[in-house]
Tab-separated table of C-alpha atoms in Angstrom:
chain	number	residue	atom	x	y	z
A	87	GLN	CA	0.035	-0.006	0.109
A	88	SER	CA	1.661	3.183	-1.036
A	89	ALA	CA	1.598	6.306	0.996
A	90	LEU	CA	-0.946	9.100	0.455
A	91	THR	CA	0.264	11.926	-1.799
A	92	GLN	CA	0.321	15.602	0.070
A	93	PRO	CA	2.121	18.817	-1.248
A	94	ALA	CA	5.097	19.309	0.780
A	95	SER	CA	4.299	23.058	1.817
A	96	VAL	CA	1.351	25.456	1.754
A	97	SER	CA	1.261	28.906	2.671
A	98	GLY	CA	-0.906	31.707	3.085
A	99	SER	CA	-1.224	35.092	4.936
A	100	PRO	CA	-3.218	35.618	8.172
A	101	GLY	CA	-6.885	35.786	7.510
A	102	GLN	CA	-6.703	33.802	4.201
A	103	SER	CA	-7.910	30.287	3.398
A	104	ILE	CA	-5.752	27.468	2.459
A	105	THR	CA	-6.396	23.949	1.209
A	106	ILE	CA	-4.271	20.866	1.548
A	107	SER	CA	-4.744	17.956	-0.903
A	108	CYS	CA	-4.340	14.474	-0.141
A	109	ILE	CA	-4.472	11.895	-3.230
A	110	GLY	CA	-5.247	8.238	-2.859
A	111	THR	CA	-6.894	5.400	-4.619
A	112	SER	CA	-10.075	3.803	-4.566
A	113	SER	CA	-8.648	1.280	-2.350
A	114	ASP	CA	-8.198	3.909	0.407
A	115	ILE	CA	-9.628	7.378	0.253
A	116	GLY	CA	-12.118	6.406	-2.521
A	117	GLY	CA	-13.382	3.294	-1.095
A	118	TYR	CA	-13.962	4.182	2.717
A	119	ASN	CA	-15.523	7.169	4.579
A	120	TYR	CA	-12.698	7.146	7.000
A	121	VAL	CA	-9.983	9.924	6.234
A	122	SER	CA	-8.558	11.539	9.154
A	123	TRP	CA	-6.244	14.797	9.409
A	124	TYR	CA	-3.722	15.521	11.996
A	125	GLN	CA	-1.829	18.741	13.125
A	126	GLN	CA	1.607	18.525	14.565
A	127	HIS	CA	3.866	21.212	15.772
A	128	PRO	CA	7.338	20.698	16.183
A	129	GLY	CA	8.430	18.467	19.041
A	130	ARG	CA	4.700	17.693	19.690
A	131	ALA	CA	2.510	14.856	19.278
A	132	PRO	CA	-0.121	14.795	16.470
A	133	LYS	CA	-3.453	16.007	17.269
A	134	LEU	CA	-6.692	14.725	15.537
A	135	MET	CA	-8.297	17.396	13.813
A	136	ILE	CA	-10.866	15.935	11.152
A	137	TYR	CA	-12.183	12.285	11.421
A	138	ASP	CA	-14.337	10.223	9.035
A	139	VAL	CA	-13.821	12.900	6.159
A	140	THR	CA	-15.751	15.727	7.656
A	141	ASN	CA	-16.238	15.657	11.385
A	142	ARG	CA	-14.447	17.622	13.790
A	143	PRO	CA	-13.567	16.375	17.312
A	144	SER	CA	-14.863	18.501	20.169
A	145	GLY	CA	-12.612	21.465	20.782
A	146	VAL	CA	-11.241	21.768	17.305
A	147	SER	CA	-11.927	25.066	15.906
A	148	ASP	CA	-14.439	25.162	12.975
A	149	ARG	CA	-12.240	26.924	10.745
A	150	PHE	CA	-10.932	23.540	9.772
A	151	SER	CA	-12.996	21.680	7.810
A	152	GLY	CA	-12.473	18.385	5.632
A	153	SER	CA	-13.993	17.026	2.445
A	154	ARG	CA	-13.497	14.430	-0.475
A	155	SER	CA	-13.938	14.327	-4.024
A	156	ALA	CA	-13.503	10.878	-5.785
A	157	THR	CA	-9.857	9.833	-4.416
A	158	THR	CA	-8.696	13.217	-3.227
A	159	ALA	CA	-9.470	14.372	0.588
A	160	SER	CA	-8.931	17.833	1.356
A	161	LEU	CA	-8.300	19.976	4.616
A	162	THR	CA	-9.214	23.599	4.422
A	163	ILE	CA	-7.978	26.098	7.110
A	164	SER	CA	-10.042	29.434	6.898
A	165	GLY	CA	-9.205	32.571	8.548
A	166	LEU	CA	-5.444	31.260	8.829
A	167	GLN	CA	-3.943	32.054	11.890
A	168	THR	CA	-0.342	32.020	13.069
A	169	GLU	CA	-0.743	29.145	15.454
A	170	ASP	CA	-1.998	27.389	12.440
A	171	GLU	CA	1.692	26.972	11.534
A	172	ALA	CA	2.499	23.343	11.727
A	173	THR	CA	2.813	20.086	9.587
A	174	TYR	CA	-0.534	18.574	8.741
A	175	TYR	CA	-0.749	14.745	7.959
A	176	CYS	CA	-3.702	12.936	6.253
A	177	CYS	CA	-4.428	9.282	7.005
A	178	SER	CA	-6.733	6.690	5.391
A	179	PHE	CA	-8.342	3.380	6.160
A	180	THR	CA	-7.535	0.940	3.563
A	181	GLY	CA	-9.626	-2.392	4.215
A	182	SER	CA	-6.599	-4.733	3.649
A	183	SER	CA	-3.288	-4.702	5.152
A	184	PRO	CA	-1.882	-2.313	6.361
A	185	PRO	CA	-5.444	-0.937	7.507
A	186	TYR	CA	-3.994	2.808	7.526
A	187	VAL	CA	-1.752	4.862	5.155
A	188	PHE	CA	-0.417	8.337	6.295
A	189	GLY	CA	0.387	11.065	3.681
A	190	GLY	CA	4.082	12.609	3.706
A	191	GLY	CA	2.753	15.573	5.521
A	192	THR	CA	2.316	19.253	4.391
A	193	GLN	CA	3.754	22.317	6.113
A	194	VAL	CA	1.761	25.084	6.425
A	195	THR	CA	3.524	28.300	6.715
A	196	VAL	CA	1.510	31.691	7.830
A	197	LEU	CA	3.434	34.450	5.778
B	239	GLN	CA	-4.235	11.180	28.044
B	240	LEU	CA	-1.770	8.372	27.287
B	241	VAL	CA	2.039	7.875	28.500
B	242	GLU	CA	4.576	5.789	26.830
B	243	SER	CA	7.606	4.881	28.605
B	244	GLY	CA	10.688	2.462	27.717
B	245	GLY	CA	12.612	4.134	25.055
B	246	GLY	CA	16.304	4.581	24.719
B	247	LEU	CA	19.430	3.419	23.047
B	248	VAL	CA	19.731	-0.090	22.132
B	249	ARG	CA	22.030	-2.165	19.958
B	250	PRO	CA	21.006	-3.689	16.479
B	251	GLY	CA	19.510	-7.043	16.860
B	252	ARG	CA	18.627	-6.348	20.582
B	253	SER	CA	15.108	-5.941	22.114
B	254	LEU	CA	13.001	-3.405	23.828
B	255	ARG	CA	9.879	-3.198	25.208
B	256	LEU	CA	7.549	0.137	25.270
B	257	SER	CA	4.708	0.478	27.467
B	258	CYS	CA	1.515	2.867	27.036
B	259	THR	CA	-0.604	3.390	30.151
B	260	PRO	CA	-3.856	5.570	29.963
B	261	SER	CA	-4.255	8.489	32.223
B	262	GLY	CA	-7.744	9.616	33.054
B	263	PHE	CA	-9.593	7.013	31.362
B	264	THR	CA	-9.258	3.036	30.855
B	265	PHE	CA	-8.697	1.193	27.651
B	266	GLY	CA	-12.034	-0.453	28.164
B	267	ASP	CA	-13.716	-1.128	24.844
B	268	ASP	CA	-11.118	0.746	22.928
B	269	SER	CA	-8.643	-0.426	20.056
B	270	MET	CA	-5.415	1.221	20.369
B	271	SER	CA	-2.483	1.485	17.860
B	272	TRP	CA	1.128	2.384	17.781
B	273	VAL	CA	2.646	5.023	15.054
B	274	ARG	CA	6.149	5.923	14.735
B	275	GLN	CA	8.111	8.948	13.265
B	276	ALA	CA	11.619	8.673	12.365
B	277	PRO	CA	13.760	11.747	12.584
B	278	GLY	CA	12.713	14.143	10.180
B	279	LYS	CA	10.171	12.156	8.572
B	280	GLY	CA	6.336	11.466	8.626
B	281	LEU	CA	4.167	9.440	10.414
B	282	GLU	CA	3.938	5.611	10.126
B	283	TRP	CA	1.314	3.190	11.189
B	284	ILE	CA	2.840	0.432	12.878
B	285	GLY	CA	0.622	-1.835	14.648
B	286	LEU	CA	-3.097	-2.322	15.918
B	287	PHE	CA	-4.520	-4.041	18.967
B	288	ARG	CA	-8.257	-4.492	18.516
B	289	ASN	CA	-10.646	-4.278	21.509
B	290	LYS	CA	-12.428	-7.494	23.121
B	291	ARG	CA	-15.368	-7.099	20.632
B	292	TYR	CA	-13.140	-7.953	17.727
B	293	GLY	CA	-11.180	-10.684	19.650
B	294	GLY	CA	-8.239	-8.751	20.779
B	295	THR	CA	-6.465	-9.713	17.437
B	296	THR	CA	-3.676	-7.435	16.274
B	297	GLU	CA	-2.181	-6.223	12.965
B	298	TYR	CA	1.135	-5.296	11.886
B	299	ALA	CA	2.651	-3.113	9.146
B	300	ALA	CA	5.051	-5.095	6.983
B	301	SER	CA	8.069	-3.411	7.876
B	302	VAL	CA	7.773	-4.540	11.647
B	303	ARG	CA	5.561	-7.925	11.100
B	304	GLY	CA	7.270	-10.830	12.798
B	305	ARG	CA	9.482	-8.636	14.812
B	306	PHE	CA	7.151	-6.512	16.922
B	307	THR	CA	4.253	-7.570	19.035
B	308	ILE	CA	1.535	-5.644	20.692
B	309	SER	CA	0.015	-6.930	23.820
B	310	ARG	CA	-2.363	-5.369	26.740
B	311	ASP	CA	-3.257	-6.159	30.127
B	312	ASP	CA	-6.576	-4.589	30.685
B	313	SER	CA	-6.797	-5.513	34.312
B	314	LYS	CA	-3.616	-3.461	34.490
B	315	SER	CA	-4.650	-0.923	32.198
B	316	ILE	CA	-1.620	-0.847	30.155
B	317	ALA	CA	-0.412	-1.904	26.823
B	318	TYR	CA	2.873	-3.006	25.346
B	319	LEU	CA	4.939	-2.883	22.300
B	320	GLN	CA	7.470	-5.675	22.292
B	321	MET	CA	10.436	-4.978	19.594
B	322	ASN	CA	13.010	-7.773	18.767
B	323	SER	CA	15.627	-8.042	16.525
B	324	LEU	CA	15.820	-4.214	16.356
B	325	LYS	CA	17.412	-2.338	13.055
B	326	THR	CA	18.722	1.002	12.731
B	327	GLU	CA	15.807	2.065	10.540
B	328	ASP	CA	13.641	1.285	13.543
B	329	THR	CA	15.188	4.560	15.162
B	330	ALA	CA	11.864	6.688	15.746
B	331	VAL	CA	9.994	8.283	18.266
B	332	TYR	CA	7.118	5.830	18.897
B	333	TYR	CA	3.328	7.276	19.986
B	334	CYS	CA	0.825	5.044	21.493
B	335	THR	CA	-2.555	6.417	20.162
B	336	ARG	CA	-6.230	5.468	21.290
B	337	GLY	CA	-8.417	3.841	18.130
B	338	GLY	CA	-7.876	2.342	14.795
B	339	TRP	CA	-10.499	-0.350	14.769
B	340	PHE	CA	-14.392	0.867	14.490
B	341	GLY	CA	-14.774	2.678	17.748
B	342	ASP	CA	-16.415	5.944	18.350
B	343	LEU	CA	-14.647	7.028	15.117
B	344	MET	CA	-11.967	5.687	12.772
B	345	GLY	CA	-8.757	7.452	13.459
B	346	PHE	CA	-6.586	8.355	16.332
B	347	ASP	CA	-8.035	10.785	18.844
B	348	ILE	CA	-5.853	10.206	21.627
B	349	TRP	CA	-1.917	10.273	21.345
B	350	GLY	CA	0.852	10.198	23.928
B	351	ARG	CA	3.982	12.232	23.917
B	352	GLY	CA	5.893	9.766	22.456
B	353	THR	CA	8.985	7.739	23.635
B	354	MET	CA	12.354	7.871	21.394
B	355	VAL	CA	13.913	4.565	20.373
B	356	THR	CA	17.399	5.029	19.327
B	357	VAL	CA	18.899	1.706	17.486
B	358	SER	CA	23.054	2.450	16.783
B	359	SER	CA	25.905	0.577	17.377
């Protein structure tokens, strides 16, 4: 199972919206409603931001939203803030072995 | 939250056992997974322990299958990652996470701070 494909970096100015793409296949993103997104600040553990494609855990800002079209999932951050500067990883269930694959991560920079 | 322990420096070919204990909750009916991150690299899922409803079975990534074993003692509320025949490429921060198999959500909602494992001669 290959890793999911994410852009290495995305940047935006405070207040803007950015979208991070995550490209998979019909065997992972396109086959199950089980895409999740994680935020990781340097030296810290990852934090769940989106699960089951579009759902936000309690406590996560509604500036974060998830979506999917065919085999590509996306994470949109609206009203970009300096604290959003971090690396973001997508992850999908695959239904086979291994049951999960991660993307390579996208570094978000707030200009 | 989750608290990992047991990391450290180990020679190639040797073994190490990591522990994971929940704080503020018990594993209960939850599944749990281990995810690792090599220095400067991305996240890699390496193993899963399914909850009792799914037989307490395990599954592993190809990179560690046959060398790593996940177990859990729910009476003591502790999980383990036994790592044998360690290789230099196993050097990483190892995270214990809650989730991974048809719980309230499909993903990993609680993470430990991680424990560093360095495999070097």
